Amino acid sequence: MPQPDRRRFLTSAVLGGSAVAGATALGSLAPEAAFAAAPKIKLDPGALDPNFAEGRITGISGSLLKASGSDRTLHRIHITDGTSIWKLHPTTFDQIKVGDGFYARGVRLPDGSLAADAIWVNIVNLDASIAAIETARLHLDHNGKRVIGHVVGGRTAAVYGSAPAVADLTRLQVGRHVKVIGAWRPDTNEVDIATVYSGA
Amino acid sequence: MVEWPASVQPLFVGATLLWSGGVKCAGASARRAAQRSALRSLVGEARAPIAHRLVGAAELALAAALLLPPVYAGEAVAAAVLATGFLAYLAYARVVAPDSSCGCMSARPMPVTWRGFARAALILAAALLGTRAGPWWDAATGHPWAAGTTLLGEAAALVALSPEADRRWLYPLRRLRVRLRHPLADRSFDMPLESSLQQLLGSTAYRQVSGLLRSGLRETWDEEDVRVLCYTAEYEGRLATAVFAVPLRHYRPEEIRVALVDESAESTLLVLDGA
Amino acid sequence: MGCSNSSSPAYGEMSWFCCGSSWGPCGSAGGGACGTCNSGSHQCAWPNTSDACFNITRPDQCGEGLARRTCGHVFYVTSVCSGKCVSVSIADCGPDTNSFCGERSCCGSTCYTNRIIDLTPSAYSAIADLSTGLSPARIDS
């Protein structure tokens, strides 16, 4: 189905037609039942998770990613239509480049490859303090190293305390501790900021 | 004849060691500073706080000797030896424990950077110059303006080379610049995706199907007053797309709806509202 | 014990951190305080693994009376948002709770305060989306 038609179909599916009052009419999907039914991850604590992979992408062949783990393990990762791809924001397969870092979760297949349910490309989670603020970028001190955080128009959001995320970054202050979720620019000390969490 | 620039150096070095030793011995968080410092790998975790305090005590003793009469050349020599030790410690920290804190002049975590090396070199240079010192009070009375200016210049250099002092002068200056120039001002009123996700995660609709979701957020687009968010789900043994409709202009998680759709068959399997 | 069934659970914010061999700004993270930490394993950082650790993180300054748990201790961490649960073993000291006293994360009307646990990416991604930096969680021992 062409993309505009597909989106129209999905939109009408969720907005059109009558909905079931889930919590009452669909007992099996009531919140408490859904939580109880939520999969318990069966894996010895501390053990390597076979359904997880991380590393740097070394090659792209069709919908297959070849990658080298940080521990030098070689990975083959299948990307399907059902795989979510995050690279600063939800994006498409063509945005993945050789050299990108990644974390991926999915199902390990018998041939040793991973069928990815989700892949997060270049994602970083930094606890840092703001050392300086310049036009469209933050200078961050992270573990004693300077990281440049780029503000991306229309993408970067700020969360102040427990308030809903906003696009307004003017309440960020030099000297404050922040948590930054962002996309690393490979082989640099720079990240594009997705969300910056700051105290109220 | 005693050179007055040399004679004021014990004042500068003594005051610096007073600051540094005071933080190590009397600071409320001295123990934390020791645990974070490279002393932890140098002398062991258990001995780090003791070693930290001993260094502080040595600094305080030397500071007292430098600041109080009589004046001996050996005091400045001892200060030079201590400054050389600082440089060696910083080099050790940089090579062996690069993620450790300096633990030098503040309990706050401070990485070892070029500024720390430059500061230790400044103290070493002052201490070496101080080996030719006469009584500092003679220099202060004989050349009050020159001596005062020299000390102020050295103090300014020390502060500029001390990341521990940034919060007192550099950060306020930077905050002022931000207030004047507004570098992050943005007139956009778009609802960030993160805001829609927060709303979604707090909704009944999401909780009802969260156990079925397999992927992260796969795709999103805006449709008039709603933002559509798509995930991959597994429902009754087959793959489906979970399509959430999140209000775009209001925070109303109770209005969020979800549909489970089989895209290959172009059929809607289930639609739930958040009621 | 297991997921959401202990008599004295801890409630607070969870986040994720990288350790062991890694890439990008995480590259120098190392094996953590226990020497065994690895981003691909189901592990966590806990703020009270030793006296030295506690002196750095000081959760008590945020009013958190977190019990002393040492390397290898197993927690069951349940995401409030998804209801999913993962078991993790302690491999590092952290997060630095007292740097973020009073910080709060919500999922709908359920809000928990103070950062009390960090999970490895493999553990966090099993119960939440990595693109969410902070999330409320229940921790059972």
Coordinates of C-alpha atoms in Angstrom, one line a residue:
Chain A
M1 CA 0.0 0.0 0.0
P2 CA 1.5 3.5 -0.8
Q3 CA 2.6 5.4 2.2
P4 CA -0.2 8.1 2.1
D5 CA -2.9 5.5 1.7
R6 CA -1.3 3.3 4.5
R7 CA -1.3 6.2 6.9
R8 CA -4.8 7.1 6.0
F9 CA -5.9 3.6 6.6
L10 CA -4.1 3.4 10.0
T11 CA -5.5 6.8 11.1
S12 CA -9.0 5.8 10.2
A13 CA -8.6 2.5 12.0
V14 CA -7.8 4.2 15.3
L15 CA -10.1 7.2 14.9
G16 CA -13.0 5.8 12.9
G17 CA -15.4 3.2 14.1
S18 CA -16.5 2.5 17.7
A19 CA -14.1 1.5 20.3
V20 CA -14.4 -1.2 22.9
A21 CA -14.2 0.2 26.5
G22 CA -11.2 -1.9 27.1
A23 CA -11.0 -1.9 30.9
T24 CA -14.5 -3.1 31.3
A25 CA -15.4 -5.1 28.2
L26 CA -12.1 -6.8 27.6
G27 CA -11.1 -8.3 30.9
S28 CA -8.0 -9.9 29.6
L29 CA -6.7 -6.5 28.5
A30 CA -7.6 -4.6 31.6
P31 CA -4.6 -2.8 33.0
E32 CA -3.9 -5.0 36.0
A33 CA -4.4 -8.1 34.0
A34 CA -2.2 -6.8 31.2
F35 CA 0.5 -6.0 33.8
A36 CA 0.2 -9.5 35.2
A37 CA 0.4 -10.9 31.7
A38 CA 3.4 -8.8 30.8
P39 CA 6.2 -11.1 29.9
K40 CA 8.6 -11.9 32.7
I41 CA 12.0 -11.9 31.1
K42 CA 13.5 -15.3 31.7
L43 CA 17.2 -14.8 32.0
D44 CA 19.6 -15.3 34.8
P45 CA 20.4 -12.0 36.3
G46 CA 23.9 -10.9 35.3
A47 CA 23.9 -13.2 32.3
L48 CA 24.5 -12.0 28.8
D49 CA 21.2 -11.4 27.0
P50 CA 21.1 -13.4 23.8
N51 CA 18.3 -11.2 22.5
F52 CA 20.3 -8.0 22.7
A53 CA 23.3 -6.7 20.7
E54 CA 25.4 -3.6 20.8
G55 CA 28.4 -2.3 18.8
R56 CA 29.3 -0.5 15.7
I57 CA 27.9 -1.1 12.2
T58 CA 30.5 -2.4 9.8
G59 CA 28.4 -3.1 6.7
I60 CA 24.8 -2.9 5.3
S61 CA 23.6 -5.5 2.9
G62 CA 19.9 -5.2 1.9
S63 CA 18.0 -5.3 5.2
L64 CA 20.9 -7.0 7.0
L65 CA 23.2 -5.0 9.3
K66 CA 26.7 -6.4 9.9
A67 CA 28.2 -5.2 13.1
S68 CA 31.1 -5.6 15.4
G69 CA 30.3 -5.7 19.1
S70 CA 32.4 -3.7 21.5
D71 CA 33.7 -7.0 22.8
R72 CA 34.6 -7.9 19.2
T73 CA 31.7 -10.3 18.8
L74 CA 30.4 -10.2 15.2
H75 CA 26.6 -9.6 14.8
R76 CA 24.2 -10.0 11.9
I77 CA 21.0 -8.0 12.5
H78 CA 17.9 -8.3 10.4
I79 CA 15.8 -5.2 10.1
T80 CA 12.2 -5.8 9.1
D81 CA 9.1 -3.6 8.5
G82 CA 8.2 -4.2 12.1
T83 CA 11.5 -3.0 13.5
S84 CA 11.5 0.4 15.3
I85 CA 14.5 2.4 14.3
W86 CA 15.6 5.3 16.6
K87 CA 18.2 7.8 15.5
L88 CA 17.5 11.0 17.3
H89 CA 13.9 10.3 16.5
P90 CA 11.9 7.4 15.0
T91 CA 13.3 7.1 11.5
T92 CA 13.8 4.8 8.6
F93 CA 16.3 2.1 7.6
D94 CA 18.1 4.4 5.0
Q95 CA 19.3 6.6 7.9
I96 CA 21.5 3.9 9.3
K97 CA 25.1 4.4 8.2
V98 CA 28.3 2.3 8.5
G99 CA 30.2 3.5 11.5
D100 CA 27.1 4.1 13.6
G101 CA 26.9 2.7 17.1
F102 CA 23.8 0.9 18.2
Y103 CA 21.9 -1.1 20.8
A104 CA 19.4 -3.6 19.4
R105 CA 16.8 -5.9 20.9
G106 CA 14.9 -8.7 19.2
V107 CA 14.9 -12.5 18.8
R108 CA 18.0 -14.6 18.3
L109 CA 17.5 -16.9 15.4
P110 CA 18.9 -20.4 15.1
D111 CA 21.6 -19.2 12.7
G112 CA 22.9 -16.8 15.3
S113 CA 21.6 -13.6 13.7
L114 CA 19.2 -11.3 15.5
A115 CA 15.8 -10.4 14.2
A116 CA 15.5 -6.9 15.6
D117 CA 12.3 -5.6 17.2
A118 CA 14.0 -2.3 18.0
I119 CA 17.3 -0.7 17.3
W120 CA 18.6 2.5 18.8
V121 CA 21.3 4.0 16.6
N122 CA 24.0 6.2 18.2
I123 CA 21.8 6.7 21.3
V124 CA 23.6 8.0 24.4
N125 CA 22.4 8.7 27.9
L126 CA 24.6 11.3 29.5
D127 CA 24.6 12.6 33.1
A128 CA 26.4 15.9 32.7
S129 CA 26.5 19.5 33.9
I130 CA 26.0 22.5 31.6
A131 CA 29.3 24.3 31.4
A132 CA 28.2 26.9 28.8
I133 CA 25.3 27.7 26.5
E134 CA 25.7 29.1 23.0
T135 CA 23.5 29.5 20.0
A136 CA 21.9 26.2 19.4
R137 CA 24.3 24.2 21.5
L138 CA 25.2 23.3 25.0
H139 CA 28.7 22.6 26.3
L140 CA 28.4 19.7 28.7
D141 CA 30.8 18.3 31.2
H142 CA 30.4 14.6 31.2
N143 CA 32.7 12.4 33.3
G144 CA 35.4 15.0 33.1
K145 CA 35.2 15.3 29.4
R146 CA 33.6 18.1 27.3
V147 CA 30.7 17.0 25.1
I148 CA 29.0 19.5 22.6
G149 CA 25.3 19.0 22.6
H150 CA 23.5 20.4 19.5
V151 CA 20.0 21.7 19.7
V152 CA 18.0 20.4 16.7
G153 CA 15.1 22.5 15.7
G154 CA 11.8 20.7 15.9
R155 CA 13.4 17.7 17.6
T156 CA 15.1 18.8 20.9
A157 CA 12.8 18.8 23.9
A158 CA 13.3 19.8 27.5
V159 CA 11.8 18.2 30.6
Y160 CA 11.8 20.4 33.7
G161 CA 11.1 18.3 36.8
S162 CA 8.1 16.1 36.2
A163 CA 6.3 18.6 33.9
P164 CA 5.4 17.6 30.3
A165 CA 8.2 18.0 27.8
V166 CA 8.4 21.3 26.0
A167 CA 10.3 22.8 23.1
D168 CA 11.4 25.8 25.2
L169 CA 15.0 25.4 26.3
T170 CA 15.4 28.9 27.8
R171 CA 15.1 27.6 31.4
L172 CA 18.3 25.6 31.1
Q173 CA 21.0 27.1 33.3
V174 CA 24.8 27.1 33.2
G175 CA 26.0 25.0 36.1
R176 CA 22.9 22.7 36.4
H177 CA 23.1 19.0 36.3
V178 CA 21.1 17.5 33.4
K179 CA 20.5 14.2 31.8
V180 CA 20.7 14.1 28.0
I181 CA 19.3 11.5 25.7
G182 CA 20.8 12.2 22.3
A183 CA 22.3 10.8 19.2
W184 CA 26.1 10.6 19.0
R185 CA 27.9 12.0 15.9
P186 CA 30.2 9.0 15.3
D187 CA 33.9 9.5 16.2
T188 CA 33.4 13.0 17.6
N189 CA 32.6 14.5 21.1
E190 CA 29.3 15.8 19.7
V191 CA 25.7 14.7 20.2
D192 CA 22.4 15.9 18.8
I193 CA 20.1 16.3 21.7
A194 CA 16.7 14.5 21.7
T195 CA 15.7 15.3 25.3
V196 CA 17.4 17.1 28.1
Y197 CA 16.1 16.5 31.6
S198 CA 16.7 19.3 34.1
G199 CA 15.5 19.9 37.6
A200 CA 12.5 22.2 37.9
Chain B
M1 CA 69.6 42.5 48.6
V2 CA 66.3 40.7 48.8
E3 CA 64.1 40.9 45.7
W4 CA 60.6 42.0 46.7
P5 CA 58.9 39.8 44.0
A6 CA 60.5 36.7 45.7
S7 CA 59.5 37.8 49.1
V8 CA 55.8 37.9 48.5
Q9 CA 55.8 34.4 47.1
P10 CA 55.5 32.7 50.5
L11 CA 52.3 34.7 51.0
F12 CA 50.8 33.5 47.7
V13 CA 52.0 29.8 48.2
G14 CA 51.0 29.8 51.9
A15 CA 47.5 31.2 51.2
T16 CA 47.0 28.6 48.4
L17 CA 48.1 25.8 50.6
L18 CA 45.8 27.1 53.4
W19 CA 42.8 26.8 51.0
S20 CA 43.8 23.4 49.7
G21 CA 44.7 22.0 53.1
G22 CA 41.6 23.4 54.7
V23 CA 39.3 21.7 52.1
K24 CA 41.1 18.4 52.7
C25 CA 41.0 18.5 56.5
A26 CA 38.0 20.5 57.5
G27 CA 35.6 20.2 54.5
A28 CA 32.3 18.4 55.3
S29 CA 32.7 16.3 52.2
A30 CA 36.4 15.6 52.5
R31 CA 35.8 11.9 52.7
R32 CA 33.7 11.9 49.5
A33 CA 36.4 13.9 47.8
A34 CA 39.0 11.3 48.8
Q35 CA 36.9 8.4 47.6
R36 CA 36.5 10.1 44.2
S37 CA 40.1 11.0 43.8
A38 CA 43.0 9.1 42.2
L39 CA 44.2 8.4 45.7
R40 CA 41.7 5.6 45.6
S41 CA 43.8 3.7 43.1
L42 CA 47.1 5.0 44.3
V43 CA 46.9 3.9 48.0
G44 CA 43.7 1.8 48.0
E45 CA 40.1 2.5 48.8
A46 CA 40.4 2.2 52.6
R47 CA 43.5 4.3 52.9
A48 CA 42.4 7.1 50.5
P49 CA 40.6 9.2 53.1
I50 CA 43.5 9.0 55.5
A51 CA 46.1 9.8 52.8
H52 CA 43.9 12.7 51.7
R53 CA 43.8 14.1 55.2
L54 CA 47.5 13.6 55.7
V55 CA 48.3 15.6 52.5
G56 CA 45.9 18.3 53.8
A57 CA 47.6 18.4 57.2
A58 CA 51.0 18.7 55.5
E59 CA 49.7 21.6 53.4
L60 CA 48.3 23.3 56.5
A61 CA 51.6 22.9 58.4
L62 CA 53.6 24.3 55.4
A63 CA 51.1 27.1 55.0
A64 CA 51.6 28.1 58.6
A65 CA 55.4 27.9 58.2
L66 CA 55.3 30.1 55.1
L67 CA 52.9 32.7 56.5
L68 CA 54.4 33.1 60.0
P69 CA 57.9 34.3 60.9
P70 CA 60.7 33.5 60.9
V71 CA 61.5 33.0 57.2
Y72 CA 63.6 30.0 56.1
A73 CA 64.5 29.1 52.6
G74 CA 63.7 25.5 53.4
E75 CA 60.1 26.4 53.7
A76 CA 59.9 27.4 50.0
V77 CA 62.0 24.4 49.1
A78 CA 59.5 22.2 50.9
A79 CA 56.6 23.9 49.0
A80 CA 58.4 23.3 45.7
V81 CA 58.8 19.6 46.6
L82 CA 55.1 19.5 47.4
A83 CA 54.1 21.2 44.1
T84 CA 56.3 18.8 42.2
G85 CA 54.4 16.0 44.0
F86 CA 51.1 17.6 42.9
L87 CA 52.3 17.5 39.3
A88 CA 53.4 13.8 39.6
Y89 CA 50.0 13.0 41.2
L90 CA 48.1 14.7 38.4
A91 CA 50.1 12.8 35.8
Y92 CA 49.4 9.6 37.6
A93 CA 45.7 10.4 37.8
R94 CA 45.6 11.3 34.1
V95 CA 47.3 8.0 33.0
V96 CA 46.0 5.5 35.6
A97 CA 42.6 6.8 36.7
P98 CA 41.5 9.3 34.0
D99 CA 37.9 9.2 35.3
S100 CA 38.8 10.1 38.8
S101 CA 38.4 13.5 40.4
C102 CA 41.3 15.8 41.2
G103 CA 40.4 16.0 44.9
C104 CA 42.7 19.0 45.0
M105 CA 40.9 22.2 46.2
S106 CA 37.2 21.2 46.4
A107 CA 35.1 18.3 47.5
R108 CA 33.2 18.6 44.2
P109 CA 34.1 16.1 41.5
M110 CA 36.7 17.9 39.3
P111 CA 38.3 16.1 36.4
V112 CA 42.1 16.4 36.0
T113 CA 42.6 18.8 33.1
W114 CA 45.3 21.0 31.7
R115 CA 44.2 23.7 34.1
G116 CA 45.2 21.5 37.1
F117 CA 48.6 21.0 35.6
A118 CA 49.0 24.7 34.9
R119 CA 47.9 25.6 38.5
A120 CA 50.4 23.1 40.0
A121 CA 53.1 24.6 37.7
L122 CA 52.2 28.1 38.9
I123 CA 52.6 27.0 42.5
L124 CA 55.9 25.3 41.7
A125 CA 57.2 28.4 40.0
A126 CA 56.1 30.6 42.9
A127 CA 57.7 28.3 45.4
L128 CA 61.0 28.2 43.5
L129 CA 61.0 32.0 43.3
G130 CA 60.3 32.0 47.0
T131 CA 63.5 30.2 47.8
R132 CA 65.2 33.7 47.5
A133 CA 62.6 35.3 49.7
G134 CA 63.2 37.6 52.6
P135 CA 60.5 38.6 55.1
W136 CA 57.3 39.3 53.2
W137 CA 56.3 42.1 55.5
D138 CA 59.5 44.0 54.4
A139 CA 58.4 43.7 50.8
A140 CA 54.9 44.7 51.7
T141 CA 56.0 47.9 53.4
G142 CA 58.8 48.7 51.0
H143 CA 56.8 48.1 47.8
P144 CA 53.2 48.1 48.8
W145 CA 51.6 48.8 45.4
A146 CA 53.9 46.5 43.4
A147 CA 53.7 43.7 46.0
G148 CA 49.9 44.0 46.2
T149 CA 49.5 44.0 42.4
T150 CA 51.7 41.0 42.0
L151 CA 49.8 39.1 44.6
L152 CA 46.5 40.0 43.1
G153 CA 47.7 39.0 39.6
E154 CA 48.9 35.6 41.0
A155 CA 45.6 35.1 42.9
A156 CA 43.6 35.9 39.7
A157 CA 45.7 33.4 37.7
L158 CA 45.2 30.8 40.5
V159 CA 41.4 31.3 40.4
A160 CA 41.3 31.3 36.6
L161 CA 43.2 28.0 36.6
S162 CA 40.9 26.5 39.3
P163 CA 37.8 24.8 37.9
E164 CA 36.6 24.6 41.5
A165 CA 36.1 28.3 41.4
D166 CA 34.2 28.4 38.1
R167 CA 30.9 28.4 39.9
R168 CA 31.8 31.6 41.7
W169 CA 32.8 33.8 38.8
L170 CA 32.8 32.0 35.4
Y171 CA 29.3 30.5 35.6
P172 CA 27.6 33.7 36.8
L173 CA 29.3 35.5 33.9
R174 CA 28.0 32.9 31.4
R175 CA 24.5 33.0 32.9
L176 CA 24.5 36.8 32.5
R177 CA 25.6 36.4 28.9
V178 CA 22.8 33.9 28.3
R179 CA 20.3 36.3 29.9
L180 CA 21.5 39.1 27.6
R181 CA 21.8 37.2 24.3
H182 CA 19.1 34.4 24.6
P183 CA 21.0 31.9 22.6
L184 CA 18.4 29.2 23.0
A185 CA 15.3 31.3 22.4
D186 CA 12.9 29.6 20.0
R187 CA 9.5 30.8 19.0
S188 CA 8.4 27.4 18.0
F189 CA 5.2 26.2 19.7
D190 CA 5.3 22.7 18.3
M191 CA 4.4 19.9 20.7
P192 CA 7.6 17.9 21.1
L193 CA 7.3 14.2 20.4
E194 CA 8.6 13.5 23.9
S195 CA 5.5 15.3 25.3
S196 CA 3.2 13.0 23.3
L197 CA 5.2 10.0 24.5
Q198 CA 4.8 11.1 28.1
Q199 CA 1.1 11.4 27.6
L200 CA 0.9 8.0 25.9
L201 CA 2.9 6.2 28.7
G202 CA 0.5 7.6 31.3
S203 CA -2.6 6.5 29.5
T204 CA -4.9 3.6 30.2
A205 CA -4.9 2.6 26.5
Y206 CA -1.1 2.1 26.6
R207 CA -1.3 0.1 29.8
Q208 CA -4.0 -2.1 28.3
V209 CA -1.7 -3.2 25.4
S210 CA 1.8 -2.6 26.7
G211 CA 2.3 -6.3 27.3
L212 CA 1.6 -6.9 23.6
L213 CA 4.1 -4.4 22.3
R214 CA 7.3 -5.8 20.7
S215 CA 9.1 -2.7 19.3
G216 CA 9.8 0.8 20.3
L217 CA 8.1 3.7 18.6
R218 CA 8.2 2.9 14.9
E219 CA 6.5 5.8 13.2
T220 CA 4.6 8.9 13.9
W221 CA 2.7 11.6 12.1
D222 CA 0.3 14.4 12.9
E223 CA -3.3 14.3 11.7
E224 CA -5.2 17.5 12.5
D225 CA -5.7 17.4 16.3
V226 CA -4.1 14.1 17.0
R227 CA -0.6 12.6 16.8
V228 CA -0.5 9.1 15.5
L229 CA 2.1 6.8 17.1
C230 CA 2.7 3.2 15.7
Y231 CA 4.3 0.2 17.4
T232 CA 4.7 -3.4 16.4
A233 CA 2.6 -5.7 18.6
E234 CA 1.9 -9.4 18.8
Y235 CA -1.8 -10.2 19.2
E236 CA -3.3 -13.7 19.2
G237 CA -0.2 -15.2 17.7
R238 CA 0.2 -12.7 14.8
L239 CA 2.1 -9.5 14.2
A240 CA 0.0 -6.4 14.3
T241 CA 0.5 -2.7 14.3
A242 CA -0.6 -0.9 17.5
V243 CA -1.8 2.5 16.4
F244 CA -2.3 5.1 19.1
A245 CA -4.1 8.4 18.6
V246 CA -2.7 11.0 21.1
P247 CA -4.3 14.5 21.5
L248 CA -2.0 17.0 20.0
R249 CA -3.2 20.3 21.6
H250 CA -4.1 19.1 25.1
Y251 CA -2.8 16.8 27.8
R252 CA -5.7 14.3 28.0
P253 CA -4.3 10.8 28.3
E254 CA -7.8 9.5 29.1
E255 CA -8.8 10.4 25.5
I256 CA -6.0 8.2 23.9
R257 CA -7.3 5.4 21.7
V258 CA -5.5 2.4 20.3
A259 CA -6.2 0.1 17.4
L260 CA -4.5 -3.2 16.7
V261 CA -4.3 -3.5 12.9
D262 CA -3.2 -6.3 10.7
E263 CA -1.6 -4.3 7.9
S264 CA -1.0 -7.3 5.6
A265 CA -4.7 -8.2 5.7
E266 CA -5.8 -4.5 5.9
S267 CA -8.1 -5.4 8.8
T268 CA -8.6 -3.8 12.2
L269 CA -8.4 -6.4 14.9
L270 CA -9.4 -4.3 17.9
V271 CA -10.0 -0.8 18.9
L272 CA -9.8 0.4 22.5
D273 CA -10.4 3.7 24.1
G274 CA -8.9 4.8 27.4
A275 CA -12.1 5.0 29.3
Chain C
M1 CA 11.2 -13.4 45.9
G2 CA 10.4 -12.1 42.5
C3 CA 8.7 -9.3 40.5
S4 CA 6.5 -7.0 42.6
N5 CA 6.0 -9.4 45.4
S6 CA 8.4 -8.4 48.3
S7 CA 7.0 -6.8 51.4
S8 CA 9.3 -3.8 51.4
P9 CA 9.9 -2.7 47.8
A10 CA 11.7 0.5 46.9
Y11 CA 10.1 3.0 44.6
G12 CA 12.0 5.6 42.6
E13 CA 13.4 6.6 39.2
M14 CA 15.4 4.3 37.0
S15 CA 17.6 5.1 34.1
W16 CA 20.2 3.3 32.1
F17 CA 24.0 3.5 31.8
C18 CA 26.6 1.8 29.7
C19 CA 29.6 -0.1 31.1
G20 CA 32.2 -2.7 30.0
S21 CA 33.4 -2.4 26.4
S22 CA 31.4 0.2 24.6
W23 CA 31.4 2.9 21.9
G24 CA 31.0 6.7 21.8
P25 CA 31.0 8.7 25.0
C26 CA 30.6 5.4 26.8
G27 CA 33.9 4.1 25.5
S28 CA 35.8 4.6 28.8
A29 CA 33.1 3.3 31.1
G30 CA 35.0 0.3 32.3
G31 CA 33.7 -2.7 34.3
G32 CA 32.2 -0.7 37.1
A33 CA 32.8 -0.9 40.8
C34 CA 32.4 -4.7 40.8
G35 CA 34.6 -5.2 37.7
T36 CA 32.0 -7.3 36.0
C37 CA 29.7 -4.7 34.4
N38 CA 28.7 -5.2 30.8
S39 CA 26.1 -3.4 28.7
G40 CA 24.9 -6.7 27.2
S41 CA 24.1 -8.3 30.6
H42 CA 21.2 -7.8 32.9
Q43 CA 22.9 -5.8 35.5
C44 CA 22.4 -2.6 37.5
A45 CA 24.1 0.1 39.5
W46 CA 23.0 0.5 43.1
P47 CA 23.8 3.5 45.3
N48 CA 24.6 1.6 48.4
T49 CA 27.1 -1.2 47.6
S50 CA 29.8 -0.3 50.1
D51 CA 30.8 2.5 52.5
A52 CA 32.9 4.1 49.7
C53 CA 30.0 3.9 47.3
F54 CA 27.5 5.3 49.8
N55 CA 29.8 8.2 50.6
I56 CA 29.7 9.2 47.0
T57 CA 26.0 8.7 46.2
R58 CA 24.5 9.7 49.6
P59 CA 20.9 8.6 48.9
D60 CA 20.2 9.4 52.6
Q61 CA 20.5 13.1 51.8
C62 CA 17.4 12.7 49.6
G63 CA 15.6 10.9 52.3
E64 CA 16.1 7.4 50.8
G65 CA 16.9 4.7 53.2
L66 CA 18.3 2.2 50.7
A67 CA 19.6 -1.0 52.1
R68 CA 23.3 -2.1 51.7
R69 CA 23.4 -4.6 48.8
T70 CA 26.7 -5.8 47.5
C71 CA 28.0 -7.0 44.1
G72 CA 26.0 -9.8 42.6
H73 CA 22.8 -9.1 44.7
V74 CA 19.7 -9.6 42.6
F75 CA 16.9 -7.1 42.2
Y76 CA 13.6 -7.4 40.4
V77 CA 12.8 -4.2 38.6
T78 CA 9.4 -3.5 37.3
S79 CA 8.6 -0.6 35.0
V80 CA 5.6 1.3 36.1
C81 CA 4.8 2.4 32.6
S82 CA 4.9 -1.0 30.9
G83 CA 4.4 -3.4 33.8
K84 CA 7.3 -5.4 32.5
C85 CA 9.8 -6.8 35.0
V86 CA 13.5 -7.8 34.7
S87 CA 15.9 -9.4 37.2
V88 CA 19.3 -7.7 37.4
S89 CA 22.4 -8.2 39.5
I90 CA 24.5 -5.4 41.0
A91 CA 27.6 -4.7 39.0
D92 CA 28.4 -1.0 39.8
C93 CA 27.9 1.8 42.3
G94 CA 25.4 4.5 41.3
P95 CA 23.5 6.5 40.4
D96 CA 24.7 9.6 42.1
T97 CA 21.4 10.0 43.9
N98 CA 22.2 13.2 45.9
S99 CA 23.1 15.1 42.7
F100 CA 19.4 14.9 41.7
C101 CA 17.5 15.0 45.0
G102 CA 13.8 15.6 44.5
E103 CA 13.8 14.7 40.8
R104 CA 10.5 13.0 39.9
S105 CA 9.3 10.8 37.1
C106 CA 5.7 10.1 36.3
C107 CA 3.8 7.6 34.4
G108 CA 0.3 9.0 34.3
S109 CA -0.6 9.9 37.8
T110 CA 2.0 7.6 39.4
C111 CA 5.1 9.5 40.2
Y112 CA 8.2 8.3 42.0
T113 CA 11.0 10.6 43.4
N114 CA 14.8 10.3 43.4
R115 CA 17.1 8.4 41.1
I116 CA 17.8 5.1 42.8
I117 CA 18.8 2.6 40.2
D118 CA 20.5 2.5 36.8
L119 CA 20.1 -0.5 34.5
T120 CA 22.4 -1.7 31.7
P121 CA 21.0 -1.1 28.2
S122 CA 20.1 -4.7 27.8
A123 CA 18.1 -4.8 31.0
Y124 CA 16.5 -1.4 30.5
S125 CA 15.5 -2.2 26.9
A126 CA 13.8 -5.4 28.1
I127 CA 11.2 -3.3 30.1
A128 CA 11.3 0.2 28.6
D129 CA 12.3 2.1 25.6
L130 CA 16.0 3.4 25.7
S131 CA 14.9 6.7 24.3
T132 CA 13.1 7.4 27.6
G133 CA 15.9 8.6 29.8
L134 CA 14.1 8.3 33.1
S135 CA 11.2 6.2 34.2
P136 CA 9.4 5.3 37.5
A137 CA 10.1 1.8 38.7
R138 CA 9.4 -0.6 41.6
I139 CA 12.4 -2.5 42.9
D140 CA 12.0 -5.8 44.8
S141 CA 14.7 -7.7 46.4

